[in-house]
PDB file of C-alpha atoms in Angstrom:
ATOM      1  CA  UNK A   1     -28.972 -13.960 -16.691  1.00 42.00           C
ATOM      2  CA  UNK A   2     -31.814 -15.832 -14.933  1.00 45.00           C
ATOM      3  CA  UNK A   3     -29.261 -17.199 -12.472  1.00 45.00           C
ATOM      4  CA  UNK A   4     -29.048 -13.754 -10.901  1.00 51.00           C
ATOM      5  CA  UNK A   5     -32.410 -14.216  -9.206  1.00 51.00           C
ATOM      6  CA  UNK A   6     -31.246 -17.373  -7.421  1.00 78.00           C
ATOM      7  CA  UNK A   7     -29.363 -15.328  -4.815  1.00 83.00           C
ATOM      8  CA  UNK A   8     -31.432 -12.750  -2.924  1.00 86.00           C
ATOM      9  CA  UNK A   9     -29.080 -12.375   0.038  1.00 91.00           C
ATOM     10  CA  UNK A  10     -25.509 -13.099   1.064  1.00 93.00           C
ATOM     11  CA  UNK A  11     -24.220 -14.641   4.293  1.00 93.00           C
ATOM     12  CA  UNK A  12     -21.209 -12.817   5.747  1.00 93.00           C
ATOM     13  CA  UNK A  13     -18.696 -14.789   7.790  1.00 91.00           C
ATOM     14  CA  UNK A  14     -17.808 -11.572   9.584  1.00 89.00           C
ATOM     15  CA  UNK A  15     -14.581 -10.739  11.339  1.00 88.00           C
ATOM     16  CA  UNK A  16     -14.567 -13.809  13.592  1.00 87.00           C
ATOM     17  CA  UNK A  17     -16.629 -16.906  14.360  1.00 85.00           C
ATOM     18  CA  UNK A  18     -15.439 -17.105  17.979  1.00 88.00           C
ATOM     19  CA  UNK A  19     -18.200 -15.807  20.298  1.00 88.00           C
ATOM     20  CA  UNK A  20     -15.805 -14.678  23.025  1.00 91.00           C
ATOM     21  CA  UNK A  21     -13.617 -12.812  20.551  1.00 92.00           C
ATOM     22  CA  UNK A  22     -16.738 -11.339  18.929  1.00 92.00           C
ATOM     23  CA  UNK A  23     -17.832  -9.803  22.256  1.00 92.00           C
ATOM     24  CA  UNK A  24     -14.431  -8.174  22.708  1.00 94.00           C
ATOM     25  CA  UNK A  25     -14.459  -6.942  19.103  1.00 93.00           C
ATOM     26  CA  UNK A  26     -17.960  -5.529  19.567  1.00 95.00           C
ATOM     27  CA  UNK A  27     -16.850  -3.304  22.460  1.00 95.00           C
ATOM     28  CA  UNK A  28     -13.609  -2.388  20.697  1.00 95.00           C
ATOM     29  CA  UNK A  29     -15.140  -1.428  17.357  1.00 96.00           C
ATOM     30  CA  UNK A  30     -18.004   0.409  19.042  1.00 96.00           C
ATOM     31  CA  UNK A  31     -15.394   2.637  20.719  1.00 96.00           C
ATOM     32  CA  UNK A  32     -13.506   2.953  17.427  1.00 95.00           C
ATOM     33  CA  UNK A  33     -16.613   4.044  15.524  1.00 96.00           C
ATOM     34  CA  UNK A  34     -17.627   6.535  18.223  1.00 96.00           C
ATOM     35  CA  UNK A  35     -14.093   7.977  18.067  1.00 94.00           C
ATOM     36  CA  UNK A  36     -14.331   8.277  14.279  1.00 95.00           C
ATOM     37  CA  UNK A  37     -17.630  10.167  14.438  1.00 95.00           C
ATOM     38  CA  UNK A  38     -16.746  12.470  17.331  1.00 93.00           C
ATOM     39  CA  UNK A  39     -13.146  13.126  16.257  1.00 91.00           C
ATOM     40  CA  UNK A  40     -13.882  13.930  12.624  1.00 93.00           C
ATOM     41  CA  UNK A  41     -16.983  15.993  13.423  1.00 93.00           C
ATOM     42  CA  UNK A  42     -14.890  17.980  15.901  1.00 90.00           C
ATOM     43  CA  UNK A  43     -12.365  18.748  13.169  1.00 91.00           C
ATOM     44  CA  UNK A  44     -15.106  19.819  10.747  1.00 92.00           C
ATOM     45  CA  UNK A  45     -16.793  22.073  13.328  1.00 91.00           C
ATOM     46  CA  UNK A  46     -13.450  23.577  14.416  1.00 90.00           C
ATOM     47  CA  UNK A  47     -12.379  24.387  10.855  1.00 90.00           C
ATOM     48  CA  UNK A  48     -15.771  25.826   9.870  1.00 89.00           C
ATOM     49  CA  UNK A  49     -15.995  28.024  12.991  1.00 87.00           C
ATOM     50  CA  UNK A  50     -12.385  29.274  13.086  1.00 84.00           C
ATOM     51  CA  UNK A  51     -11.216  32.300  11.107  1.00 82.00           C
ATOM     52  CA  UNK A  52      -7.589  31.204  11.503  1.00 84.00           C
ATOM     53  CA  UNK A  53      -8.145  27.891   9.730  1.00 86.00           C
ATOM     54  CA  UNK A  54      -9.157  29.326   6.353  1.00 87.00           C
ATOM     55  CA  UNK A  55      -6.230  28.105   4.246  1.00 88.00           C
ATOM     56  CA  UNK A  56      -6.646  25.468   1.503  1.00 91.00           C
ATOM     57  CA  UNK A  57      -4.950  22.848   3.702  1.00 88.00           C
ATOM     58  CA  UNK A  58      -7.761  23.044   6.264  1.00 90.00           C
ATOM     59  CA  UNK A  59     -10.388  23.288   3.534  1.00 93.00           C
ATOM     60  CA  UNK A  60      -9.205  19.910   2.210  1.00 93.00           C
ATOM     61  CA  UNK A  61      -8.862  18.532   5.756  1.00 91.00           C
ATOM     62  CA  UNK A  62     -12.516  19.291   6.511  1.00 92.00           C
ATOM     63  CA  UNK A  63     -13.592  17.331   3.428  1.00 94.00           C
ATOM     64  CA  UNK A  64     -11.238  14.499   4.344  1.00 93.00           C
ATOM     65  CA  UNK A  65     -12.889  14.292   7.775  1.00 93.00           C
ATOM     66  CA  UNK A  66     -16.334  14.213   6.165  1.00 96.00           C
ATOM     67  CA  UNK A  67     -15.229  11.395   3.851  1.00 96.00           C
ATOM     68  CA  UNK A  68     -13.731   9.488   6.799  1.00 94.00           C
ATOM     69  CA  UNK A  69     -17.066   9.605   8.635  1.00 96.00           C
ATOM     70  CA  UNK A  70     -18.949   8.506   5.506  1.00 96.00           C
ATOM     71  CA  UNK A  71     -16.463   5.782   4.572  1.00 96.00           C
ATOM     72  CA  UNK A  72     -16.408   4.170   8.014  1.00 95.00           C
ATOM     73  CA  UNK A  73     -20.224   4.354   8.203  1.00 96.00           C
ATOM     74  CA  UNK A  74     -20.453   2.143   5.112  1.00 96.00           C
ATOM     75  CA  UNK A  75     -18.901  -0.823   6.970  1.00 95.00           C
ATOM     76  CA  UNK A  76     -18.542  -0.166  10.728  1.00 95.00           C
ATOM     77  CA  UNK A  77     -22.235  -0.167  11.852  1.00 95.00           C
ATOM     78  CA  UNK A  78     -22.941  -3.416   9.975  1.00 95.00           C
ATOM     79  CA  UNK A  79     -19.751  -4.983  11.360  1.00 94.00           C
ATOM     80  CA  UNK A  80     -20.613  -3.963  14.948  1.00 95.00           C
ATOM     81  CA  UNK A  81     -24.212  -5.195  14.604  1.00 94.00           C
ATOM     82  CA  UNK A  82     -23.144  -8.533  13.095  1.00 93.00           C
ATOM     83  CA  UNK A  83     -20.726  -9.222  15.952  1.00 93.00           C
ATOM     84  CA  UNK A  84     -23.779  -9.753  18.184  1.00 90.00           C
ATOM     85  CA  UNK A  85     -25.283 -12.506  16.007  1.00 88.00           C
ATOM     86  CA  UNK A  86     -24.132 -15.873  14.773  1.00 85.00           C
ATOM     87  CA  UNK A  87     -25.876 -15.573  11.395  1.00 86.00           C
ATOM     88  CA  UNK A  88     -24.923 -12.461   9.472  1.00 91.00           C
ATOM     89  CA  UNK A  89     -26.849 -11.682   6.294  1.00 93.00           C
ATOM     90  CA  UNK A  90     -27.105  -8.823   3.822  1.00 94.00           C
ATOM     91  CA  UNK A  91     -29.550  -8.524   0.935  1.00 94.00           C
ATOM     92  CA  UNK A  92     -28.333  -8.583  -2.659  1.00 93.00           C
ATOM     93  CA  UNK A  93     -29.351  -4.947  -3.122  1.00 93.00           C
ATOM     94  CA  UNK A  94     -27.761  -3.976   0.191  1.00 95.00           C
ATOM     95  CA  UNK A  95     -24.559  -5.757  -0.786  1.00 95.00           C
ATOM     96  CA  UNK A  96     -24.334  -3.914  -4.114  1.00 95.00           C
ATOM     97  CA  UNK A  97     -25.106  -0.602  -2.367  1.00 96.00           C
ATOM     98  CA  UNK A  98     -22.338  -1.251   0.162  1.00 96.00           C
ATOM     99  CA  UNK A  99     -19.941  -2.119  -2.661  1.00 95.00           C
ATOM    100  CA  UNK A 100     -20.732   1.121  -4.491  1.00 97.00           C
ATOM    101  CA  UNK A 101     -20.559   3.342  -1.397  1.00 97.00           C
ATOM    102  CA  UNK A 102     -17.355   1.731  -0.148  1.00 95.00           C
ATOM    103  CA  UNK A 103     -15.500   2.295  -3.393  1.00 94.00           C
ATOM    104  CA  UNK A 104     -17.003   5.769  -3.825  1.00 97.00           C
ATOM    105  CA  UNK A 105     -15.847   7.128  -0.468  1.00 96.00           C
ATOM    106  CA  UNK A 106     -12.616   5.119  -0.497  1.00 93.00           C
ATOM    107  CA  UNK A 107     -11.600   6.453  -3.905  1.00 94.00           C
ATOM    108  CA  UNK A 108     -12.610   9.982  -2.869  1.00 96.00           C
ATOM    109  CA  UNK A 109     -10.217   9.693   0.089  1.00 93.00           C
ATOM    110  CA  UNK A 110      -7.422   8.556  -2.225  1.00 92.00           C
ATOM    111  CA  UNK A 111      -7.955  11.573  -4.487  1.00 94.00           C
ATOM    112  CA  UNK A 112      -8.217  13.997  -1.542  1.00 93.00           C
ATOM    113  CA  UNK A 113      -4.963  12.735  -0.021  1.00 90.00           C
ATOM    114  CA  UNK A 114      -3.308  13.240  -3.411  1.00 92.00           C
ATOM    115  CA  UNK A 115      -4.749  16.757  -3.686  1.00 93.00           C
ATOM    116  CA  UNK A 116      -3.494  17.555  -0.177  1.00 89.00           C
ATOM    117  CA  UNK A 117       0.011  16.440  -1.175  1.00 87.00           C
ATOM    118  CA  UNK A 118      -0.163  18.765  -4.209  1.00 90.00           C
ATOM    119  CA  UNK A 119      -1.312  21.581  -1.926  1.00 90.00           C
ATOM    120  CA  UNK A 120       1.636  21.064   0.452  1.00 85.00           C
ATOM    121  CA  UNK A 121       4.054  20.825  -2.476  1.00 87.00           C
ATOM    122  CA  UNK A 122       2.958  24.199  -3.878  1.00 90.00           C
ATOM    123  CA  UNK A 123       2.868  25.810  -0.407  1.00 86.00           C
ATOM    124  CA  UNK A 124       6.444  24.776   0.397  1.00 84.00           C
ATOM    125  CA  UNK A 125       8.102  24.927  -3.037  1.00 84.00           C
ATOM    126  CA  UNK A 126       6.359  28.081  -4.337  1.00 86.00           C
ATOM    127  CA  UNK A 127       5.263  30.050  -1.267  1.00 84.00           C
ATOM    128  CA  UNK A 128       5.152  33.421  -3.068  1.00 86.00           C
ATOM    129  CA  UNK A 129       2.763  32.112  -5.736  1.00 88.00           C
ATOM    130  CA  UNK A 130       0.777  29.801  -3.439  1.00 90.00           C
ATOM    131  CA  UNK A 131      -2.313  31.992  -2.971  1.00 88.00           C
ATOM    132  CA  UNK A 132      -2.620  32.614  -6.709  1.00 90.00           C
ATOM    133  CA  UNK A 133      -2.112  28.961  -7.721  1.00 91.00           C
ATOM    134  CA  UNK A 134      -4.232  27.295  -5.026  1.00 91.00           C
ATOM    135  CA  UNK A 135      -7.091  29.780  -4.637  1.00 91.00           C
ATOM    136  CA  UNK A 136     -10.663  29.083  -3.525  1.00 90.00           C
ATOM    137  CA  UNK A 137     -11.816  28.490  -7.097  1.00 93.00           C
ATOM    138  CA  UNK A 138      -9.077  25.904  -7.692  1.00 94.00           C
ATOM    139  CA  UNK A 139      -9.780  24.239  -4.339  1.00 94.00           C
ATOM    140  CA  UNK A 140     -13.451  23.870  -5.241  1.00 94.00           C
ATOM    141  CA  UNK A 141     -12.615  22.328  -8.605  1.00 96.00           C
ATOM    142  CA  UNK A 142     -10.098  19.897  -7.072  1.00 95.00           C
ATOM    143  CA  UNK A 143     -12.645  18.663  -4.522  1.00 96.00           C
ATOM    144  CA  UNK A 144     -15.342  18.402  -7.195  1.00 96.00           C
ATOM    145  CA  UNK A 145     -12.973  16.451  -9.454  1.00 96.00           C
ATOM    146  CA  UNK A 146     -12.253  14.072  -6.554  1.00 96.00           C
ATOM    147  CA  UNK A 147     -15.978  13.380  -6.088  1.00 97.00           C
ATOM    148  CA  UNK A 148     -16.624  12.932  -9.820  1.00 97.00           C
ATOM    149  CA  UNK A 149     -13.568  10.716 -10.341  1.00 95.00           C
ATOM    150  CA  UNK A 150     -14.567   8.534  -7.393  1.00 96.00           C
ATOM    151  CA  UNK A 151     -18.139   8.260  -8.685  1.00 97.00           C
ATOM    152  CA  UNK A 152     -16.952   7.075 -12.113  1.00 95.00           C
ATOM    153  CA  UNK A 153     -14.573   4.555 -10.520  1.00 94.00           C
ATOM    154  CA  UNK A 154     -17.250   3.187  -8.196  1.00 95.00           C
ATOM    155  CA  UNK A 155     -19.846   3.023 -10.978  1.00 95.00           C
ATOM    156  CA  UNK A 156     -17.487   0.943 -13.135  1.00 93.00           C
ATOM    157  CA  UNK A 157     -16.751  -1.460 -10.261  1.00 92.00           C
ATOM    158  CA  UNK A 158     -20.450  -1.853  -9.457  1.00 94.00           C
ATOM    159  CA  UNK A 159     -21.510  -2.406 -13.072  1.00 93.00           C
ATOM    160  CA  UNK A 160     -18.825  -5.072 -13.495  1.00 91.00           C
ATOM    161  CA  UNK A 161     -20.208  -7.009 -10.519  1.00 91.00           C
ATOM    162  CA  UNK A 162     -23.940  -6.466 -10.903  1.00 91.00           C
ATOM    163  CA  UNK A 163     -24.070  -8.008 -14.382  1.00 88.00           C
ATOM    164  CA  UNK A 164     -22.536 -11.285 -13.142  1.00 89.00           C
ATOM    165  CA  UNK A 165     -24.742 -14.358 -12.503  1.00 89.00           C
ATOM    166  CA  UNK A 166     -24.903 -15.489  -8.847  1.00 88.00           C
ATOM    167  CA  UNK A 167     -26.486 -18.923  -8.471  1.00 85.00           C
ATOM    168  CA  UNK A 168     -24.892 -20.084  -5.205  1.00 76.00           C
ATOM    169  CA  UNK A 169     -23.116 -20.518  -2.889  1.00 84.00           C
ATOM    170  CA  UNK A 170     -23.878 -17.182  -1.273  1.00 89.00           C
ATOM    171  CA  UNK A 171     -21.362 -17.149   1.610  1.00 91.00           C
ATOM    172  CA  UNK A 172     -18.827 -14.286   1.704  1.00 91.00           C
ATOM    173  CA  UNK A 173     -15.713 -14.785   3.823  1.00 89.00           C
ATOM    174  CA  UNK A 174     -15.550 -11.109   4.762  1.00 90.00           C
ATOM    175  CA  UNK A 175     -17.272  -8.565   7.009  1.00 92.00           C
ATOM    176  CA  UNK A 176     -18.528  -6.428   4.104  1.00 94.00           C
ATOM    177  CA  UNK A 177     -19.263  -6.729   0.395  1.00 93.00           C
ATOM    178  CA  UNK A 178     -16.239  -6.081  -1.789  1.00 91.00           C
ATOM    179  CA  UNK A 179     -15.294  -6.862  -5.362  1.00 90.00           C
ATOM    180  CA  UNK A 180     -12.925  -9.817  -4.939  1.00 88.00           C
ATOM    181  CA  UNK A 181     -15.147 -11.875  -2.582  1.00 89.00           C
ATOM    182  CA  UNK A 182     -18.131 -11.323  -4.900  1.00 91.00           C
ATOM    183  CA  UNK A 183     -16.183 -12.303  -8.025  1.00 90.00           C
ATOM    184  CA  UNK A 184     -15.276 -15.519  -6.231  1.00 89.00           C
ATOM    185  CA  UNK A 185     -19.003 -16.386  -5.906  1.00 90.00           C
ATOM    186  CA  UNK A 186     -19.981 -15.655  -9.507  1.00 89.00           C
ATOM    187  CA  UNK A 187     -21.174 -18.627 -11.587  1.00 89.00           C
ATOM    188  CA  UNK A 188     -18.974 -17.769 -14.553  1.00 87.00           C
ATOM    189  CA  UNK A 189     -15.367 -17.182 -15.508  1.00 86.00           C
ATOM    190  CA  UNK A 190     -14.352 -13.837 -13.966  1.00 86.00           C
ATOM    191  CA  UNK A 191     -10.710 -13.702 -15.079  1.00 86.00           C
ATOM    192  CA  UNK A 192     -11.185 -10.809 -17.527  1.00 88.00           C
ATOM    193  CA  UNK A 193     -13.370  -8.880 -15.088  1.00 88.00           C
ATOM    194  CA  UNK A 194     -10.801  -9.513 -12.361  1.00 86.00           C
ATOM    195  CA  UNK A 195      -8.106  -7.952 -14.551  1.00 86.00           C
ATOM    196  CA  UNK A 196     -10.332  -4.920 -15.212  1.00 88.00           C
ATOM    197  CA  UNK A 197     -11.056  -4.588 -11.489  1.00 86.00           C
ATOM    198  CA  UNK A 198      -7.343  -4.747 -10.662  1.00 83.00           C
ATOM    199  CA  UNK A 199      -6.646  -2.155 -13.347  1.00 83.00           C
ATOM    200  CA  UNK A 200      -9.438   0.120 -12.127  1.00 84.00           C
ATOM    201  CA  UNK A 201      -8.758  -0.017  -8.380  1.00 82.00           C
ATOM    202  CA  UNK A 202      -5.107  -0.997  -8.231  1.00 77.00           C
ATOM    203  CA  UNK A 203      -3.842   1.380 -10.887  1.00 81.00           C
ATOM    204  CA  UNK A 204      -5.681   4.332  -9.310  1.00 86.00           C
ATOM    205  CA  UNK A 205      -4.111   3.517  -5.931  1.00 83.00           C
ATOM    206  CA  UNK A 206      -0.670   3.001  -7.442  1.00 83.00           C
ATOM    207  CA  UNK A 207      -0.705   6.145  -9.632  1.00 87.00           C
ATOM    208  CA  UNK A 208      -1.909   8.331  -6.758  1.00 88.00           C
ATOM    209  CA  UNK A 209       0.702   6.779  -4.483  1.00 85.00           C
ATOM    210  CA  UNK A 210       3.447   7.529  -7.022  1.00 87.00           C
ATOM    211  CA  UNK A 211       2.212  11.140  -7.301  1.00 88.00           C
ATOM    212  CA  UNK A 212       2.323  11.396  -3.516  1.00 86.00           C
ATOM    213  CA  UNK A 213       5.856  10.004  -3.334  1.00 85.00           C
ATOM    214  CA  UNK A 214       7.048  12.374  -6.080  1.00 88.00           C
ATOM    215  CA  UNK A 215       5.353  15.340  -4.353  1.00 86.00           C
ATOM    216  CA  UNK A 216       7.094  14.649  -1.065  1.00 83.00           C
ATOM    217  CA  UNK A 217      10.403  13.962  -2.809  1.00 84.00           C
ATOM    218  CA  UNK A 218      10.134  17.429  -4.410  1.00 86.00           C
ATOM    219  CA  UNK A 219       9.259  18.894  -1.003  1.00 83.00           C
ATOM    220  CA  UNK A 220      12.301  17.289   0.652  1.00 80.00           C
ATOM    221  CA  UNK A 221      14.614  18.561  -2.079  1.00 82.00           C
ATOM    222  CA  UNK A 222      13.120  22.048  -1.786  1.00 81.00           C
ATOM    223  CA  UNK A 223      13.555  22.092   2.012  1.00 77.00           C
ATOM    224  CA  UNK A 224      17.322  21.733   1.674  1.00 76.00           C
ATOM    225  CA  UNK A 225      17.586  25.399   0.661  1.00 72.00           C
ATOM    226  CA  UNK A 226      15.325  26.733   3.434  1.00 70.00           C
ATOM    227  CA  UNK A 227      16.333  27.900   6.943  1.00 70.00           C
ATOM    228  CA  UNK A 228      16.361  25.226   9.636  1.00 70.00           C
ATOM    229  CA  UNK A 229      13.345  26.695  11.474  1.00 66.00           C
ATOM    230  CA  UNK A 230      11.162  26.766   8.365  1.00 65.00           C
ATOM    231  CA  UNK A 231      12.425  23.327   7.370  1.00 70.00           C
ATOM    232  CA  UNK A 232      11.420  21.754  10.694  1.00 72.00           C
ATOM    233  CA  UNK A 233       7.978  23.390  10.600  1.00 67.00           C
ATOM    234  CA  UNK A 234       7.340  22.112   7.058  1.00 69.00           C
ATOM    235  CA  UNK A 235       8.549  18.611   7.923  1.00 72.00           C
ATOM    236  CA  UNK A 236       6.364  18.595  11.027  1.00 70.00           C
ATOM    237  CA  UNK A 237       3.294  19.463   8.958  1.00 66.00           C
ATOM    238  CA  UNK A 238       4.053  16.994   6.166  1.00 73.00           C
ATOM    239  CA  UNK A 239       4.862  14.115   8.525  1.00 76.00           C
ATOM    240  CA  UNK A 240       1.193  13.985   9.581  1.00 72.00           C
ATOM    241  CA  UNK A 241       0.084  13.636   5.978  1.00 76.00           C
ATOM    242  CA  UNK A 242       2.748  11.028   5.209  1.00 80.00           C
ATOM    243  CA  UNK A 243       1.616   8.945   8.209  1.00 80.00           C
ATOM    244  CA  UNK A 244      -1.992   8.925   6.961  1.00 80.00           C
ATOM    245  CA  UNK A 245      -0.876   8.085   3.417  1.00 81.00           C
ATOM    246  CA  UNK A 246       1.165   5.065   4.543  1.00 83.00           C
ATOM    247  CA  UNK A 247      -1.650   3.752   6.776  1.00 82.00           C
ATOM    248  CA  UNK A 248      -4.253   4.099   4.022  1.00 86.00           C
ATOM    249  CA  UNK A 249      -2.411   3.339   0.786  1.00 84.00           C
ATOM    250  CA  UNK A 250      -0.420   0.336   2.052  1.00 84.00           C
ATOM    251  CA  UNK A 251      -3.494  -1.839   2.750  1.00 86.00           C
ATOM    252  CA  UNK A 252      -5.333  -0.548  -0.349  1.00 85.00           C
ATOM    253  CA  UNK A 253      -2.475  -1.491  -2.673  1.00 82.00           C
ATOM    254  CA  UNK A 254      -2.191  -4.915  -0.990  1.00 83.00           C
ATOM    255  CA  UNK A 255      -5.913  -5.622  -1.488  1.00 84.00           C
ATOM    256  CA  UNK A 256      -6.561  -4.179  -4.950  1.00 82.00           C
ATOM    257  CA  UNK A 257      -3.251  -4.257  -6.816  1.00 77.00           C
ATOM    258  CA  UNK A 258      -3.536  -7.966  -7.607  1.00 72.00           C
ATOM    259  CA  UNK A 259      -5.702 -10.420  -9.610  1.00 69.00           C
ATOM    260  CA  UNK A 260      -9.101 -11.581  -8.390  1.00 67.00           C
ATOM    261  CA  UNK A 261      -7.925 -13.650  -5.439  1.00 71.00           C
ATOM    262  CA  UNK A 262      -8.702 -13.613  -1.709  1.00 70.00           C
ATOM    263  CA  UNK A 263      -6.418 -14.281   1.255  1.00 72.00           C
ATOM    264  CA  UNK A 264      -7.166 -15.025   4.893  1.00 73.00           C
ATOM    265  CA  UNK A 265      -5.406 -11.786   5.877  1.00 80.00           C
ATOM    266  CA  UNK A 266      -7.714  -9.629   3.729  1.00 85.00           C
ATOM    267  CA  UNK A 267     -10.225  -9.046   6.526  1.00 88.00           C
ATOM    268  CA  UNK A 268      -7.652  -7.744   8.991  1.00 88.00           C
ATOM    269  CA  UNK A 269      -5.963  -5.619   6.332  1.00 89.00           C
ATOM    270  CA  UNK A 270      -9.348  -4.165   5.339  1.00 91.00           C
ATOM    271  CA  UNK A 271      -9.939  -3.096   8.943  1.00 91.00           C
ATOM    272  CA  UNK A 272      -7.004  -0.700   8.599  1.00 88.00           C
ATOM    273  CA  UNK A 273      -8.315   1.374   5.695  1.00 89.00           C
ATOM    274  CA  UNK A 274     -12.027   1.167   6.606  1.00 92.00           C
ATOM    275  CA  UNK A 275     -11.843   1.816  10.368  1.00 93.00           C
ATOM    276  CA  UNK A 276      -8.347   2.326  11.810  1.00 90.00           C
ATOM    277  CA  UNK A 277      -7.211   5.090   9.422  1.00 89.00           C
ATOM    278  CA  UNK A 278     -10.467   7.127   9.687  1.00 91.00           C
ATOM    279  CA  UNK A 279     -10.110   6.847  13.470  1.00 91.00           C
ATOM    280  CA  UNK A 280      -6.449   7.916  13.538  1.00 86.00           C
ATOM    281  CA  UNK A 281      -6.805  10.831  11.097  1.00 84.00           C
ATOM    282  CA  UNK A 282      -8.261  13.259  13.677  1.00 82.00           C
ATOM    283  CA  UNK A 283      -5.611  12.269  16.235  1.00 81.00           C
ATOM    284  CA  UNK A 284      -2.751  12.591  13.753  1.00 80.00           C
ATOM    285  CA  UNK A 285      -3.859  15.951  12.386  1.00 75.00           C
ATOM    286  CA  UNK A 286      -4.767  17.526  15.756  1.00 75.00           C
ATOM    287  CA  UNK A 287      -1.985  16.220  17.986  1.00 68.00           C
ATOM    288  CA  UNK A 288       0.643  17.366  15.490  1.00 67.00           C
ATOM    289  CA  UNK A 289      -0.975  20.665  14.494  1.00 73.00           C
ATOM    290  CA  UNK A 290      -0.778  23.618  16.888  1.00 76.00           C
ATOM    291  CA  UNK A 291      -3.178  25.769  14.852  1.00 78.00           C
ATOM    292  CA  UNK A 292      -5.947  23.163  15.045  1.00 81.00           C
ATOM    293  CA  UNK A 293      -5.350  22.559  18.773  1.00 79.00           C
ATOM    294  CA  UNK A 294      -5.450  26.300  19.525  1.00 81.00           C
ATOM    295  CA  UNK A 295      -8.660  26.715  17.525  1.00 82.00           C
ATOM    296  CA  UNK A 296     -10.231  23.791  19.412  1.00 80.00           C
ATOM    297  CA  UNK A 297      -9.298  25.408  22.735  1.00 80.00           C
ATOM    298  CA  UNK A 298     -10.859  28.704  21.633  1.00 80.00           C
ATOM    299  CA  UNK A 299     -13.998  26.914  20.446  1.00 77.00           C
ATOM    300  CA  UNK A 300     -14.244  25.054  23.764  1.00 76.00           C
ATOM    301  CA  UNK A 301     -13.740  28.236  25.801  1.00 78.00           C
ATOM    302  CA  UNK A 302     -16.490  29.969  23.795  1.00 74.00           C
ATOM    303  CA  UNK A 303     -18.860  27.073  24.466  1.00 68.00           C
ATOM    304  CA  UNK A 304     -18.059  27.159  28.191  1.00 64.00           C
ATOM    305  CA  UNK A 305     -18.609  30.922  28.409  1.00 66.00           C
ATOM    306  CA  UNK A 306     -21.897  30.732  26.519  1.00 67.00           C
ATOM    307  CA  UNK A 307     -23.138  27.932  28.793  1.00 62.00           C
ATOM    308  CA  UNK A 308     -22.303  29.967  31.912  1.00 61.00           C
ATOM    309  CA  UNK A 309     -24.381  32.930  30.782  1.00 60.00           C
TER     310      UNK A 309
END
């Protein structure tokens, strides 16, 4: 246990060691992060200020946008800052905090996407009973359960790592602190802990993904009996959600549904679920949703009129 005090900070290799590439990445990821913040905040403000967007789908979407902002903030600012410097360090406490926050918001997103699939399944398969099944009380409990479940998951992951001895080396071949790179640095056999980590993270991702696939399979079967107009509208709405699910769950399953090993591709894959997906969510949900676009136009027109007075 005394070996823990030997490491007070970790050195991150970052996304790239090439200075020219780092400068390009700095500009690129700065734009990405600004898009994440502005796009998701716009969705939250639009949903909260619009009377038309008061259905459970938009209630869950507003929380998803909030989680996207929080999740990307765990890694993106540090990544952008580190691209300017050759030596990239993070304190032991900061590393553990980043590990906890990353898994907390990441797992919350997984649960919210699963809840949103359940919401769409009920809305399309049982439209007459939808308002009674998915009411405000149920929506509140589903969101609360997502937060609590994510907290328990993240707490387990953090406790598994924090009790390990770290006596050097302290170099992490990644741009943020995650479970697998840290297990690789531990001065003890981490096979059992690696299995628990894979079971904790990977199984959650896999089970939620299976639930999502089943939900959309039920939706597709149900749509066969509906008129063509209603079928196209439902497919149009669900296609946005399916796109987000594929972009987020694919990389997550690749990273966490395996033993405690690291690959050179892990950093690029991690970029997808920590930055790319949170950035694309607002674009996917707004560009393919007429109700959200109309509400944004109304909100913009109100702001213009108020500024002219």
